[in-house]
mmCIF file of C-alpha atoms and ligand atoms in Angstrom:
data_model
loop_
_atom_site.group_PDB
_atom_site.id
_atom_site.type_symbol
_atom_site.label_atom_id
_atom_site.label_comp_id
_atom_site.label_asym_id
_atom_site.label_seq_id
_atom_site.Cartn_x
_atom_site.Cartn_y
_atom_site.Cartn_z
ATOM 1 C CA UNK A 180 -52.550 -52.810 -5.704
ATOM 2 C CA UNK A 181 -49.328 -53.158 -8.101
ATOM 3 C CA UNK A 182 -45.969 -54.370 -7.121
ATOM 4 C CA UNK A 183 -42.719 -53.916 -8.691
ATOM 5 C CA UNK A 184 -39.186 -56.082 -7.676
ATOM 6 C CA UNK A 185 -36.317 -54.290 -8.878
ATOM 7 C CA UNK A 186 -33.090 -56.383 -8.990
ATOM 8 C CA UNK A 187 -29.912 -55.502 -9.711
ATOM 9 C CA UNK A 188 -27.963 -58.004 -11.701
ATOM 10 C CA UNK A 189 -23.759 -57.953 -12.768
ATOM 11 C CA UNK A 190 -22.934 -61.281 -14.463
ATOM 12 C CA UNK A 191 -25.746 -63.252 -12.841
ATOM 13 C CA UNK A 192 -26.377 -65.608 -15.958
ATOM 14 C CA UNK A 193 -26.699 -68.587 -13.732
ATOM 15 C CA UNK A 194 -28.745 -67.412 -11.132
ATOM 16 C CA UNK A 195 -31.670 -65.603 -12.667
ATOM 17 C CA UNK A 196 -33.440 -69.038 -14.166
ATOM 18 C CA UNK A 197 -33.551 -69.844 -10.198
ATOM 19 C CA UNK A 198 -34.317 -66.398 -9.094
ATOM 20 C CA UNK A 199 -37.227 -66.453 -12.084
ATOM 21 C CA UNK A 200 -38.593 -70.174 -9.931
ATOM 22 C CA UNK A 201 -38.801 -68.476 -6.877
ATOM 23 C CA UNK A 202 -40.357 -65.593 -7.518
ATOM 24 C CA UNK A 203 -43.099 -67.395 -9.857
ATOM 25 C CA UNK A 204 -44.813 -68.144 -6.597
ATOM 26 C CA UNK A 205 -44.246 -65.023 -4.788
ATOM 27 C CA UNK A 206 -46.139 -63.108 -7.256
ATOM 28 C CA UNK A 207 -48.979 -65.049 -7.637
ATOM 29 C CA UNK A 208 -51.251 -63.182 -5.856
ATOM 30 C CA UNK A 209 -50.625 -60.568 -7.764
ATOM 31 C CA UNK A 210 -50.808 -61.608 -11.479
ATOM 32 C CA UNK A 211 -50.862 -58.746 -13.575
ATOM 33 C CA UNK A 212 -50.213 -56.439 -10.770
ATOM 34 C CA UNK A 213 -46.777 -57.240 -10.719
ATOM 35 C CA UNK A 214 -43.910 -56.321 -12.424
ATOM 36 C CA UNK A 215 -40.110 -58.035 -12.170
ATOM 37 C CA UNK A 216 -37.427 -55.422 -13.267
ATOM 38 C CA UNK A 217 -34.205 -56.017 -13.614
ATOM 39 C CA UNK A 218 -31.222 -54.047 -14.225
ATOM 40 C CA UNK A 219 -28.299 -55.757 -16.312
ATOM 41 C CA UNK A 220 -25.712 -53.357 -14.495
ATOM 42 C CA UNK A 221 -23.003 -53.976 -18.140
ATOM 43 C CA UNK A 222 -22.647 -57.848 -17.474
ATOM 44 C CA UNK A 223 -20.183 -59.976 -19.610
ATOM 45 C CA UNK A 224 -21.918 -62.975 -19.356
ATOM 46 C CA UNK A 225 -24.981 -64.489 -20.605
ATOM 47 C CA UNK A 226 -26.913 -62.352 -18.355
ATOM 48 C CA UNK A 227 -29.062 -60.206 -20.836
ATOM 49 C CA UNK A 228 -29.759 -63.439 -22.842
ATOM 50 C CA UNK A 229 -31.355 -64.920 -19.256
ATOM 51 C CA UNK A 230 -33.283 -61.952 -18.995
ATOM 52 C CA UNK A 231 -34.452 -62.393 -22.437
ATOM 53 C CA UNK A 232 -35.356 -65.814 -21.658
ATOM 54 C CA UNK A 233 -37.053 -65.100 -18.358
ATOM 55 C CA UNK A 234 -39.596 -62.398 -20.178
ATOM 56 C CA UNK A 235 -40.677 -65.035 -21.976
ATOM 57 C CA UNK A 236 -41.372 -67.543 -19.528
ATOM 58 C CA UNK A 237 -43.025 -65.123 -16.585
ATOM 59 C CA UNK A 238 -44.221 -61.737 -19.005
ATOM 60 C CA UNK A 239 -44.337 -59.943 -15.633
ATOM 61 C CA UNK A 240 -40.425 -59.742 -16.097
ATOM 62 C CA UNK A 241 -39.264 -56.354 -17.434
ATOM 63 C CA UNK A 242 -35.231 -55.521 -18.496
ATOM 64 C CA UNK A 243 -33.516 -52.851 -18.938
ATOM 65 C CA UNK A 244 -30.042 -52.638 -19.826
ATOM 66 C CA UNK A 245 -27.690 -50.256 -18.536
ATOM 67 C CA UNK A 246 -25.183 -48.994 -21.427
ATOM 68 C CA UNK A 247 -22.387 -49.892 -19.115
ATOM 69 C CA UNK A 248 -21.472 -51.157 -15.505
ATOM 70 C CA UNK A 249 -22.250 -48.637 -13.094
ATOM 71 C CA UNK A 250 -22.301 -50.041 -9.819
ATOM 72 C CA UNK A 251 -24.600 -52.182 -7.569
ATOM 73 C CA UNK A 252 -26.644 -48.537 -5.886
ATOM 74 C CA UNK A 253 -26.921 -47.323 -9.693
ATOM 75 C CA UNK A 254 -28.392 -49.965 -11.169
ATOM 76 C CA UNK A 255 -30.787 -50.208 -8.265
ATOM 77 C CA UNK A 256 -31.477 -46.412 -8.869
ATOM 78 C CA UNK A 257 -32.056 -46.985 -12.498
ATOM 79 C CA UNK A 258 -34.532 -50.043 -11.949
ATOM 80 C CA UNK A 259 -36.435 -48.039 -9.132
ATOM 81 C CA UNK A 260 -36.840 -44.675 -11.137
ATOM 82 C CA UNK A 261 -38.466 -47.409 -14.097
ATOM 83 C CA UNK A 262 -40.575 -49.225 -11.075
ATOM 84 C CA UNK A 263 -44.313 -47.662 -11.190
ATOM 85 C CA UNK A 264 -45.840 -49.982 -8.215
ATOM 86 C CA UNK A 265 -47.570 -48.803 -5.376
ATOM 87 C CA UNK A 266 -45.122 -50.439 -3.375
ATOM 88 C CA UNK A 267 -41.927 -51.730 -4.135
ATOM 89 C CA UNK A 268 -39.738 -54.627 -3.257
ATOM 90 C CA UNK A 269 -35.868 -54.705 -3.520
ATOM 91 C CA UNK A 270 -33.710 -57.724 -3.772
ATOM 92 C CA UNK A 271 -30.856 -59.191 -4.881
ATOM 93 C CA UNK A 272 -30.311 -61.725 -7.578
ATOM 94 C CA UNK A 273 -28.304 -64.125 -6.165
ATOM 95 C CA UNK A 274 -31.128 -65.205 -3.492
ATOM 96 C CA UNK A 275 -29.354 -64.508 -0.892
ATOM 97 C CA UNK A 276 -32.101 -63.028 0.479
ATOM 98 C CA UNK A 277 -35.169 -64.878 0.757
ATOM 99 C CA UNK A 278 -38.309 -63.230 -0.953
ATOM 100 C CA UNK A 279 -40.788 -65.596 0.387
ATOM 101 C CA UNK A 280 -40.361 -63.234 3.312
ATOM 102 C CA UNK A 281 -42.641 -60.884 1.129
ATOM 103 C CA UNK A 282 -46.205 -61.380 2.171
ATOM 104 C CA UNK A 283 -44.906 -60.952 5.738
ATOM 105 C CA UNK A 284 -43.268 -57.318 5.076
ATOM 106 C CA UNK A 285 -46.909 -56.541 2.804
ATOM 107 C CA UNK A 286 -48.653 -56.864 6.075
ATOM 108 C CA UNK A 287 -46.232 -55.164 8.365
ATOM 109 C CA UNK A 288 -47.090 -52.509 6.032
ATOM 110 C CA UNK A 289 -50.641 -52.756 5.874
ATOM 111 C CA UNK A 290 -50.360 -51.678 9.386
ATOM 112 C CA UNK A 291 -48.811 -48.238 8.883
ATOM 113 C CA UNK A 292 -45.061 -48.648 7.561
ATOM 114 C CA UNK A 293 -43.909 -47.108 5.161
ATOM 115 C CA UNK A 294 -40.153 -48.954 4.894
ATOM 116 C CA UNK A 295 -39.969 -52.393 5.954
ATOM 117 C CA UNK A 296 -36.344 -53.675 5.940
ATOM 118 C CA UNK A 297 -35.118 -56.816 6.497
ATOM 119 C CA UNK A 298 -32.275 -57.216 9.208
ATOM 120 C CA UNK A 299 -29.800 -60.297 8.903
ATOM 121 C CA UNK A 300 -30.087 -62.189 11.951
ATOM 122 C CA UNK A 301 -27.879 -65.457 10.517
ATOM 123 C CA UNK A 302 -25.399 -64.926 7.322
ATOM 124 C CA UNK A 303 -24.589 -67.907 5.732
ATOM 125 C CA UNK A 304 -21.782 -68.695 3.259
ATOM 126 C CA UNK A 305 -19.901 -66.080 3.828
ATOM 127 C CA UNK A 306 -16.508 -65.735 5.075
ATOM 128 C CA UNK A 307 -15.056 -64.449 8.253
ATOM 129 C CA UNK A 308 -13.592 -61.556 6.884
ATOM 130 C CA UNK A 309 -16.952 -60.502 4.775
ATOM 131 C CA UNK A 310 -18.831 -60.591 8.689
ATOM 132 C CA UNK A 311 -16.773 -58.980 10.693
ATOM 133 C CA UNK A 312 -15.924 -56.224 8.655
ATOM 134 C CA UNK A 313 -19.383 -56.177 7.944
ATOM 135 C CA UNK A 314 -20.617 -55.944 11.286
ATOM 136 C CA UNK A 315 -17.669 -53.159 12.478
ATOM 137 C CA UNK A 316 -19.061 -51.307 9.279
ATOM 138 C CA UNK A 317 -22.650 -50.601 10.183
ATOM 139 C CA UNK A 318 -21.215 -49.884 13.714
ATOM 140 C CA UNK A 319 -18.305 -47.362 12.684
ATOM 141 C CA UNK A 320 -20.905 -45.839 10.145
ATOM 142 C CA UNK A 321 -23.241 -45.314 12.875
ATOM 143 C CA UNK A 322 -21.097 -44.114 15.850
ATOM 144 C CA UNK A 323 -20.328 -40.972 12.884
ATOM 145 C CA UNK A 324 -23.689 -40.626 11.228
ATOM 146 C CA UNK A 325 -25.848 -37.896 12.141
ATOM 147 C CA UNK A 326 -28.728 -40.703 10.672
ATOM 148 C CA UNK A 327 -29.634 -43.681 12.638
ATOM 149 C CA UNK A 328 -28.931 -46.270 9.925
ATOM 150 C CA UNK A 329 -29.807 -49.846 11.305
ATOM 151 C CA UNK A 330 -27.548 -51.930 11.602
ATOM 152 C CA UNK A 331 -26.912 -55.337 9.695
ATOM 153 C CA UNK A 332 -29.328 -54.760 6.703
ATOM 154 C CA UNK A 333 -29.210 -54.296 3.027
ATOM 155 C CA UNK A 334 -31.089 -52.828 0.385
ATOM 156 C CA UNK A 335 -33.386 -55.970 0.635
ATOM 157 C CA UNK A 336 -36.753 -54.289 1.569
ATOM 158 C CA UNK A 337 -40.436 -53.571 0.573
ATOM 159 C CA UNK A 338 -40.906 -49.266 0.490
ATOM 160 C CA UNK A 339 -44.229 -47.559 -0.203
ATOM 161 C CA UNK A 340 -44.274 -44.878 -3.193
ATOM 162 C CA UNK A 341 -43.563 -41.985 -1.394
ATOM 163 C CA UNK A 342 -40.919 -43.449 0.513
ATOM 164 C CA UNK A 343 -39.352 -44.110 -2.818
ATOM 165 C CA UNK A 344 -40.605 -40.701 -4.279
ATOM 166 C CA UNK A 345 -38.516 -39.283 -1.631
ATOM 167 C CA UNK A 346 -35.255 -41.000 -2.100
ATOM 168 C CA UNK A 347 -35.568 -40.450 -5.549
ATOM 169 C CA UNK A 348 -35.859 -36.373 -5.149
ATOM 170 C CA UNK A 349 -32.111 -36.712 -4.352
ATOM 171 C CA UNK A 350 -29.835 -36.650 -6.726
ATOM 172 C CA UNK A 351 -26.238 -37.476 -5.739
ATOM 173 C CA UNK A 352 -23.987 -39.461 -7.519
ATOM 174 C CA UNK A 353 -22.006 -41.540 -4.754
ATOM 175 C CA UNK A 354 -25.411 -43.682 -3.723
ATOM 176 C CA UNK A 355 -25.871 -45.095 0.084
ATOM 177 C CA UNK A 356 -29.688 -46.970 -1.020
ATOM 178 C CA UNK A 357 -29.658 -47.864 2.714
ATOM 179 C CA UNK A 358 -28.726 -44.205 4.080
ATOM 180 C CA UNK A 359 -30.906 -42.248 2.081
ATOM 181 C CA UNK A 360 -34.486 -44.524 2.674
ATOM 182 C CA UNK A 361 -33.123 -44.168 6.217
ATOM 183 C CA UNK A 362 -32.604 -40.175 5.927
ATOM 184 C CA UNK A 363 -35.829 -39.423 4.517
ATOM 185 C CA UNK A 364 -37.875 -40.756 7.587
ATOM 186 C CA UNK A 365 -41.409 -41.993 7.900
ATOM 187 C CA UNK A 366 -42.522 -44.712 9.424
ATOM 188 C CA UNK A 367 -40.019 -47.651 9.523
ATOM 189 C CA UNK A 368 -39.799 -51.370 10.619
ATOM 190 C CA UNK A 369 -37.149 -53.968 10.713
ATOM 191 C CA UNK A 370 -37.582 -58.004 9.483
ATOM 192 C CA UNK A 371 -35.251 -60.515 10.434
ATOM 193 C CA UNK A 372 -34.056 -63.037 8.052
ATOM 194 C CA UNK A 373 -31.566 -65.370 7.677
ATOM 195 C CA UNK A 374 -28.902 -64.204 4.925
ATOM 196 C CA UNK A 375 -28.646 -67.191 2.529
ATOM 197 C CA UNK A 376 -25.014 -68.528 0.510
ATOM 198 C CA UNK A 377 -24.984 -67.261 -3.002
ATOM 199 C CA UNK A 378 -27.009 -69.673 -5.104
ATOM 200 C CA UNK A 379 -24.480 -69.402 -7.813
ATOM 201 C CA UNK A 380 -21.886 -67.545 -9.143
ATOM 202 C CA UNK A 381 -19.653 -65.667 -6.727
ATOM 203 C CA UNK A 382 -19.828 -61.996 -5.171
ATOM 204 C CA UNK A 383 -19.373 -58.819 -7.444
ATOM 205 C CA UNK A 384 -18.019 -56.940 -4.391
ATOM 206 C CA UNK A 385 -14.772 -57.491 -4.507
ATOM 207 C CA UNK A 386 -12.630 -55.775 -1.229
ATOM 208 C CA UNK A 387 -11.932 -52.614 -3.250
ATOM 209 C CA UNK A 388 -15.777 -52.149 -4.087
ATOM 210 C CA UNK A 389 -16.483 -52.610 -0.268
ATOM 211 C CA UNK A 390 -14.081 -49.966 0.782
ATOM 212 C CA UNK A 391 -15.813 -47.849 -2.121
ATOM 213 C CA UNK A 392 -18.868 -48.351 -0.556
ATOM 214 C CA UNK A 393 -18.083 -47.809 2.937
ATOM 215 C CA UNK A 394 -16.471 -44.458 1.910
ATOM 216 C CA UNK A 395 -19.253 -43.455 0.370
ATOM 217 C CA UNK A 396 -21.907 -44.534 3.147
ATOM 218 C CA UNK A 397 -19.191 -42.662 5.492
ATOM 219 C CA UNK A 398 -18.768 -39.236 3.816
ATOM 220 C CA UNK A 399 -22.560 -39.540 2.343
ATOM 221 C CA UNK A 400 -24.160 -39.798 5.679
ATOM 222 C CA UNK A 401 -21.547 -37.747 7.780
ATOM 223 C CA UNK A 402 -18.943 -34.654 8.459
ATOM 224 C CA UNK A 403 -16.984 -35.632 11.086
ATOM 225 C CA UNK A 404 -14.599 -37.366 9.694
ATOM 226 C CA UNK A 405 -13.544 -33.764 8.614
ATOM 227 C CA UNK A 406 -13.657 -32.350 12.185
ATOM 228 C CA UNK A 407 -11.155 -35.139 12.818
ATOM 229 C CA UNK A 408 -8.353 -32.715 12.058
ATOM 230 C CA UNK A 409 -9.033 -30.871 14.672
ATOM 231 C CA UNK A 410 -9.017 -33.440 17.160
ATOM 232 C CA UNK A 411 -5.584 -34.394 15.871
ATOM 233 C CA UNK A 412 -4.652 -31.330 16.026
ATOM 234 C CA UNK A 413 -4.317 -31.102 20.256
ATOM 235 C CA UNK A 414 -3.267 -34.663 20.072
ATOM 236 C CA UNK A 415 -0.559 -33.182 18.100
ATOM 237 C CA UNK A 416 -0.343 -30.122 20.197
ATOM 238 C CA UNK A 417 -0.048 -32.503 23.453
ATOM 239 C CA UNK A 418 2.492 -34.530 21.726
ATOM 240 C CA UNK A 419 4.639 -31.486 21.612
ATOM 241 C CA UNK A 420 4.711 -30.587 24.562
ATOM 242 C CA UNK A 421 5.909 -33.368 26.097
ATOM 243 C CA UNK A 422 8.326 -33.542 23.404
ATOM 244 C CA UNK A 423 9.564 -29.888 24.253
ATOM 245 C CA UNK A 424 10.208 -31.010 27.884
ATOM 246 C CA UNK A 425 12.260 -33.899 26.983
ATOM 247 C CA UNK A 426 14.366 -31.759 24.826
ATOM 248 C CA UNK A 427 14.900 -29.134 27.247
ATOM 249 C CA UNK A 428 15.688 -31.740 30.001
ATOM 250 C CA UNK A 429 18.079 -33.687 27.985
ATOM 251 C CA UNK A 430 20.027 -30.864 27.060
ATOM 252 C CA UNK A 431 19.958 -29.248 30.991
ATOM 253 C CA UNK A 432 20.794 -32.482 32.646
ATOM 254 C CA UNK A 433 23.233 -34.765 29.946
ATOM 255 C CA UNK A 434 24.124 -31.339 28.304
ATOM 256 C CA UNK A 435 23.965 -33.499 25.136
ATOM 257 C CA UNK A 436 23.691 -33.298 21.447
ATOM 258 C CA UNK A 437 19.845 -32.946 20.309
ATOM 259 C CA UNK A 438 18.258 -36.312 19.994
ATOM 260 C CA UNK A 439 18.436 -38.135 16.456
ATOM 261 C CA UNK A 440 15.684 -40.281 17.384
ATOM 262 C CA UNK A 441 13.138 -37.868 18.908
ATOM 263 C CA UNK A 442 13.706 -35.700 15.705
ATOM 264 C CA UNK A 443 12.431 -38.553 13.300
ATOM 265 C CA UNK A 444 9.925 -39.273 15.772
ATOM 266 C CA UNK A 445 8.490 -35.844 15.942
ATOM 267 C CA UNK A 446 8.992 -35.598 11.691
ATOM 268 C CA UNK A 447 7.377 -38.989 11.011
ATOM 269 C CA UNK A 448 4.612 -38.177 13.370
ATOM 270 C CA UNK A 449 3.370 -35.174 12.305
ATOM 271 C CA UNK A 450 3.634 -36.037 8.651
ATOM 272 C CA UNK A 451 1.534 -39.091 9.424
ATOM 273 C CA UNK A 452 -1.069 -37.104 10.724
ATOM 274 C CA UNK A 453 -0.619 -34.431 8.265
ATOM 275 C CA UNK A 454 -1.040 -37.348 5.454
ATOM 276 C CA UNK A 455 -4.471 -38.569 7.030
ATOM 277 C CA UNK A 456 -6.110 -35.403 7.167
ATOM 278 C CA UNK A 457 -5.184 -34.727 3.810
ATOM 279 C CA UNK A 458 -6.878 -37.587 2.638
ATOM 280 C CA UNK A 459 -9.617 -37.363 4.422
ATOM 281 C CA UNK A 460 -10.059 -33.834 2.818
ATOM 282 C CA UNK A 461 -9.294 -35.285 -0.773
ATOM 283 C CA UNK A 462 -12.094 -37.925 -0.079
ATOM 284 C CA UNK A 463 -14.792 -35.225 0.527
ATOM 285 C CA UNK A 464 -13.486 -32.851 -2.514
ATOM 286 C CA UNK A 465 -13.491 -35.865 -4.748
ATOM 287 C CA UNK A 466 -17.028 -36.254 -4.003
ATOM 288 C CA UNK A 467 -17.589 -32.601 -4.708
ATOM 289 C CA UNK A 468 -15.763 -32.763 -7.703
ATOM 290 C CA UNK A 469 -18.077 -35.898 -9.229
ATOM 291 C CA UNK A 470 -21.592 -33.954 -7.835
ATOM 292 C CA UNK A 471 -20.660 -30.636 -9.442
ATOM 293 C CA UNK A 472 -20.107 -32.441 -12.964
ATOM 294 C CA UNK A 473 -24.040 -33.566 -12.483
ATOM 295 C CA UNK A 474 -23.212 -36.189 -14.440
ATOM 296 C CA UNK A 475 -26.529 -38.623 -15.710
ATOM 297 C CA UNK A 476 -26.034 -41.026 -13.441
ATOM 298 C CA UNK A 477 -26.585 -44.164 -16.122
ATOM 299 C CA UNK A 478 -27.759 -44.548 -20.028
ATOM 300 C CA UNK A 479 -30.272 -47.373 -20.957
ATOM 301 C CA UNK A 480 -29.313 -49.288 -23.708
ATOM 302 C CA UNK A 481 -31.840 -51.820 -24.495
ATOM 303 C CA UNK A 482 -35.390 -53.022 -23.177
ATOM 304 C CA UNK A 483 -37.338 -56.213 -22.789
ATOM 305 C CA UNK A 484 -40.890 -56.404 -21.899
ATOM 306 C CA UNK A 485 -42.123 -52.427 -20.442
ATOM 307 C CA UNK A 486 -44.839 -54.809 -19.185
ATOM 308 C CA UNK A 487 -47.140 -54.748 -22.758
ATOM 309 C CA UNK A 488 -48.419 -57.879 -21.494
ATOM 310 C CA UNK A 489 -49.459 -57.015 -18.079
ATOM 311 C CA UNK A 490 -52.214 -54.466 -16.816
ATOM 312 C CA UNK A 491 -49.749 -52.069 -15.681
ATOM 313 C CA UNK A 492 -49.381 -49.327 -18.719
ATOM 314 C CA UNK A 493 -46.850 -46.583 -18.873
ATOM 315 C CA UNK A 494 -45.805 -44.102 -21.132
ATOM 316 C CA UNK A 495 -42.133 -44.844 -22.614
ATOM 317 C CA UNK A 496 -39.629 -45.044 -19.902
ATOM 318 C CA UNK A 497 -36.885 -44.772 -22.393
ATOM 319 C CA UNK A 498 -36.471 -41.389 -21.220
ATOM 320 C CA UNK A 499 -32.752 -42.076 -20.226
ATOM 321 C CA UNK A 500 -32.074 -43.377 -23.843
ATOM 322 C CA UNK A 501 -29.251 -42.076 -26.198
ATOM 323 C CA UNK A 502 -29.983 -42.382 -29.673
HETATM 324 N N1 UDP B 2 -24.446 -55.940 -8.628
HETATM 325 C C1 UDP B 2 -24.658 -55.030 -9.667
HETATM 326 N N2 UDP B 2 -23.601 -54.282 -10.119
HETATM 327 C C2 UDP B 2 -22.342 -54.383 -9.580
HETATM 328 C C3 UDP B 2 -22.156 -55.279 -8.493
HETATM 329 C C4 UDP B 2 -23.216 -56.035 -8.045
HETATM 330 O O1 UDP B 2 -25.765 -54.905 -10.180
HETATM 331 O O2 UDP B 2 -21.449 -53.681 -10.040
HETATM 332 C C5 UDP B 2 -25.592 -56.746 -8.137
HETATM 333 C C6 UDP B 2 -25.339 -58.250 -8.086
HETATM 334 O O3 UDP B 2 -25.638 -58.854 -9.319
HETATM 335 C C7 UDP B 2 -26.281 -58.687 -6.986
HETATM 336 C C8 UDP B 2 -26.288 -57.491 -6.046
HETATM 337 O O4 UDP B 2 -25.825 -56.381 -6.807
HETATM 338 O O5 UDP B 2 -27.587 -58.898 -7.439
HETATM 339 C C9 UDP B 2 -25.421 -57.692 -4.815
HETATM 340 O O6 UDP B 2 -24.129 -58.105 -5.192
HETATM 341 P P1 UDP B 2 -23.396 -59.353 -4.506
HETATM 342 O O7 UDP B 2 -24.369 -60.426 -4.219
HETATM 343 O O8 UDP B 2 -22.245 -59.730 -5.372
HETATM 344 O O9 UDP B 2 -22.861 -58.705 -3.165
HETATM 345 P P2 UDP B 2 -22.708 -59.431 -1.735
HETATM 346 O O10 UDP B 2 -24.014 -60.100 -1.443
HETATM 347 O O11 UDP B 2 -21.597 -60.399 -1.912
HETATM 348 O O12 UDP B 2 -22.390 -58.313 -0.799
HETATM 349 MG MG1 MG B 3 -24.898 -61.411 -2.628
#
C-alpha cells in the first residue's frame, strides 16, 4: 500500500533536518511505498536548500516549490493534489505534532475509517492567549456551523483516497482543510495526542493570520452570521420602543427640552449596529468577489525528487507550472 506525508513548510530551515530524523523511522515499513512531500509555501530562509538536502539523504522526500507564499491551507492543497498514496498523512513541520502516532491511526483505519484525526488533548508551549482563543474558536465555529467540525484538532491526520478525492472536487479559494474533510462525510475517528512546543523556529500565524483563518472557517462553513441582521434588527426595534416611551414621558411629566443624551445614545447605537452588519455583509461579498475571479489557487516553481527513485511512478505533476 503507498503512503504520502504532505507538509507544509514557511521558513522552516531549522526544523526540517529534525523533521527528516523522525520521520526516517516512521516510514520504514514502508520503503519505497512512501513518499515525503513538502510544500515550500515562498520561504525566505534556507528552507528550499533543506529540502534539497533532505532528498538527498531520505530519496522518499519529494519538493515542490510554490512560486510565492500562499498560505498554510494552500500549500497543504498544493502538496495533497501532488500526493498519489493510497492513504495520506498530514502534518506539520515544526513537530508539533507527533507522527509516531502513525501506525496507530493506519490501524484505526484498517478497521473501516476513512478520516482519522488527531484531537489535542495537552498543548504544550504555547501561550495563554494562543489556547484560549483557540479553544473559544472551535466552540464559536461550531455553535454557527451547519457541519459538526470537532473540536480541538488540526489538519494533522491520516485520510484514505477518496476522502481526499472528495475534498479535492471543491474548489474554493478561502480553504478550511479541517471543515471541508469534515463536510464531505464518511466514516470518521478522532486520536488524541499531546500537542508538542515548536521544535524550532517560531509560529507563522501571526494574530492577523488567525483572525484570517477564523473568518474564513466562519463564513466557509456557515450563513448565519448573515441572518444576524435580522436578529439585531428587533433588538433594535425593542430598543426603540422603550426609547419612544421615555421621550414621550419626559416631555408629559418635566415638560422639558428633548434629551441631548438619549439622542446620541439612540444615533451611536444604531450606527453601531448598522456598522456590524455591514461588515459582516462585506466579509461574505469579499469572499464572493475572490471565488468569482477563479483564480489558480498557487503556481509551482521548482521540483526536487517526483519520487524517480522510489517505486511510486507518475506522469509529470508539473501540471501547475508556468513557463
Ligand atoms: N505554514 C505555511 N505557510 C504559511 C504559514 C504556515 O506553509 O503561510 C506552515 C508552517 O511552516 C507549519 C504549518 O504551516 O508547518 C503550521 O504553522 P505554525 O506551526 O506556524 O502554526 P501554529 O502551530 O503556530 O498554529
Ligand atoms: Mg506549529
Amino acid at each position: 500500500m503507498q503512503l504520502s506525508i504532505v507538509i507544509p513548510c514557511m521558513n522552516e530551515e531549522e526544523s526540517i533536518p529534525l523533521l527528516i530524523d523522525r520521520l526516517k523511522g516512521v516510514v520504514e515499513p514502508w520503503k519505497e511505498n512512501a513518499e515525503i512531500i513538502l510544500v515550500d509555501d515562498g520561504s525566505t530562509d534556507g528552507t528550499w536548500e533543506a529540502i534539497q538536502v533532505a532528498h538527498r539523504k531520505v530519496p522518499q522526500v519529494h519538493g515542490i516549490r510554490l512560486s510565492a507564499n500562499r498560505g498554510h491551507q494552500i500549500a497543504l492543497t498544493a502538496g495533497l493534489e501532488v500526493a498519489i498514496g493510497e492513504r495520506i498523512f498530514m502534518l506539520d513541520a515544526d513537530l508539533q505534532d507527533p507522527p509516531e502516532i502513525l501506525p496507530e491511526m493506519m490501524l484505526m483505519m484498517d478497521a473501516g475509517y476513512d478520516v482519522v484525526y488527531g484531537r489535542r488533548a495537552v498543548r504544550r508551549g504555547e501561550t495563554v492567549f494562543k489556547r484560549t482563543t483557540a479553544f473559544l474558536f472551535y466552540r464559536i465555529l461550531n455553535s454557527l456551523s451547519d457541519v459538526a467540525i470537532p473540536n480541538d484538532t488540526g489538519d494533522f491526520r491520516l485520510v484514505s483516497r477518496r476522502a481526499l478525492n472528495a475534498v479535492l472536487e471543491m474548489p474554493e479559494q478561502s480553504r478550511f482543510i479541517r471543515g471541508m474533510f469534515a463536510w464531505v462525510g464518511f466514516r470518521q475517528i478522532g486520536l488524541e495526542y499531546v500537542r508538542e512546543a515548536r521544535t524550532a523556529g517560531v509560529t507563522k500565524y501571526p494574530f492577523r493570520a488567525m483572525l484570517r483563518f477564523a473568518t474564513d472557517a466562519l463564513t466557509g462553513f456557515s450563513i448565519r452570521p448573515l441572518r444576524f441582521a435580522t436578529r439585531l434588527s428587533f433588538l433594535s426595534l425593542f430598543v426603540t420602543l422603550l426609547m419612544a416611551i421615555y421621550v414621550v414621558g419626559s416631555l408629559i411629566l418635566f415638560n422639558t427640552a428633548p434629551g441631548w443624551a438619549s439622542m446620541v445614545l439612540a444615533v451611536s447605537f444604531f450606527s453601531g449596529i448598522q456598522l456590524l452588519t455591514l461588515g459582516i455583509l462585506g466579509e461574505y461579498i469579499g469572499r464572493l468577489y475572490v471565488e468569482t475571479k477563479r483564480r489558480p489557487l498557487y503556481f509551482l516553481s521548482e521540483e526536487v525528487g517526483n519520487c524517480e527513485n522510489t517505486e511510486i511512478k507518475k506522469e509529470s505533476i508539473m501540471k501547475k507550472e508556468v513557463t
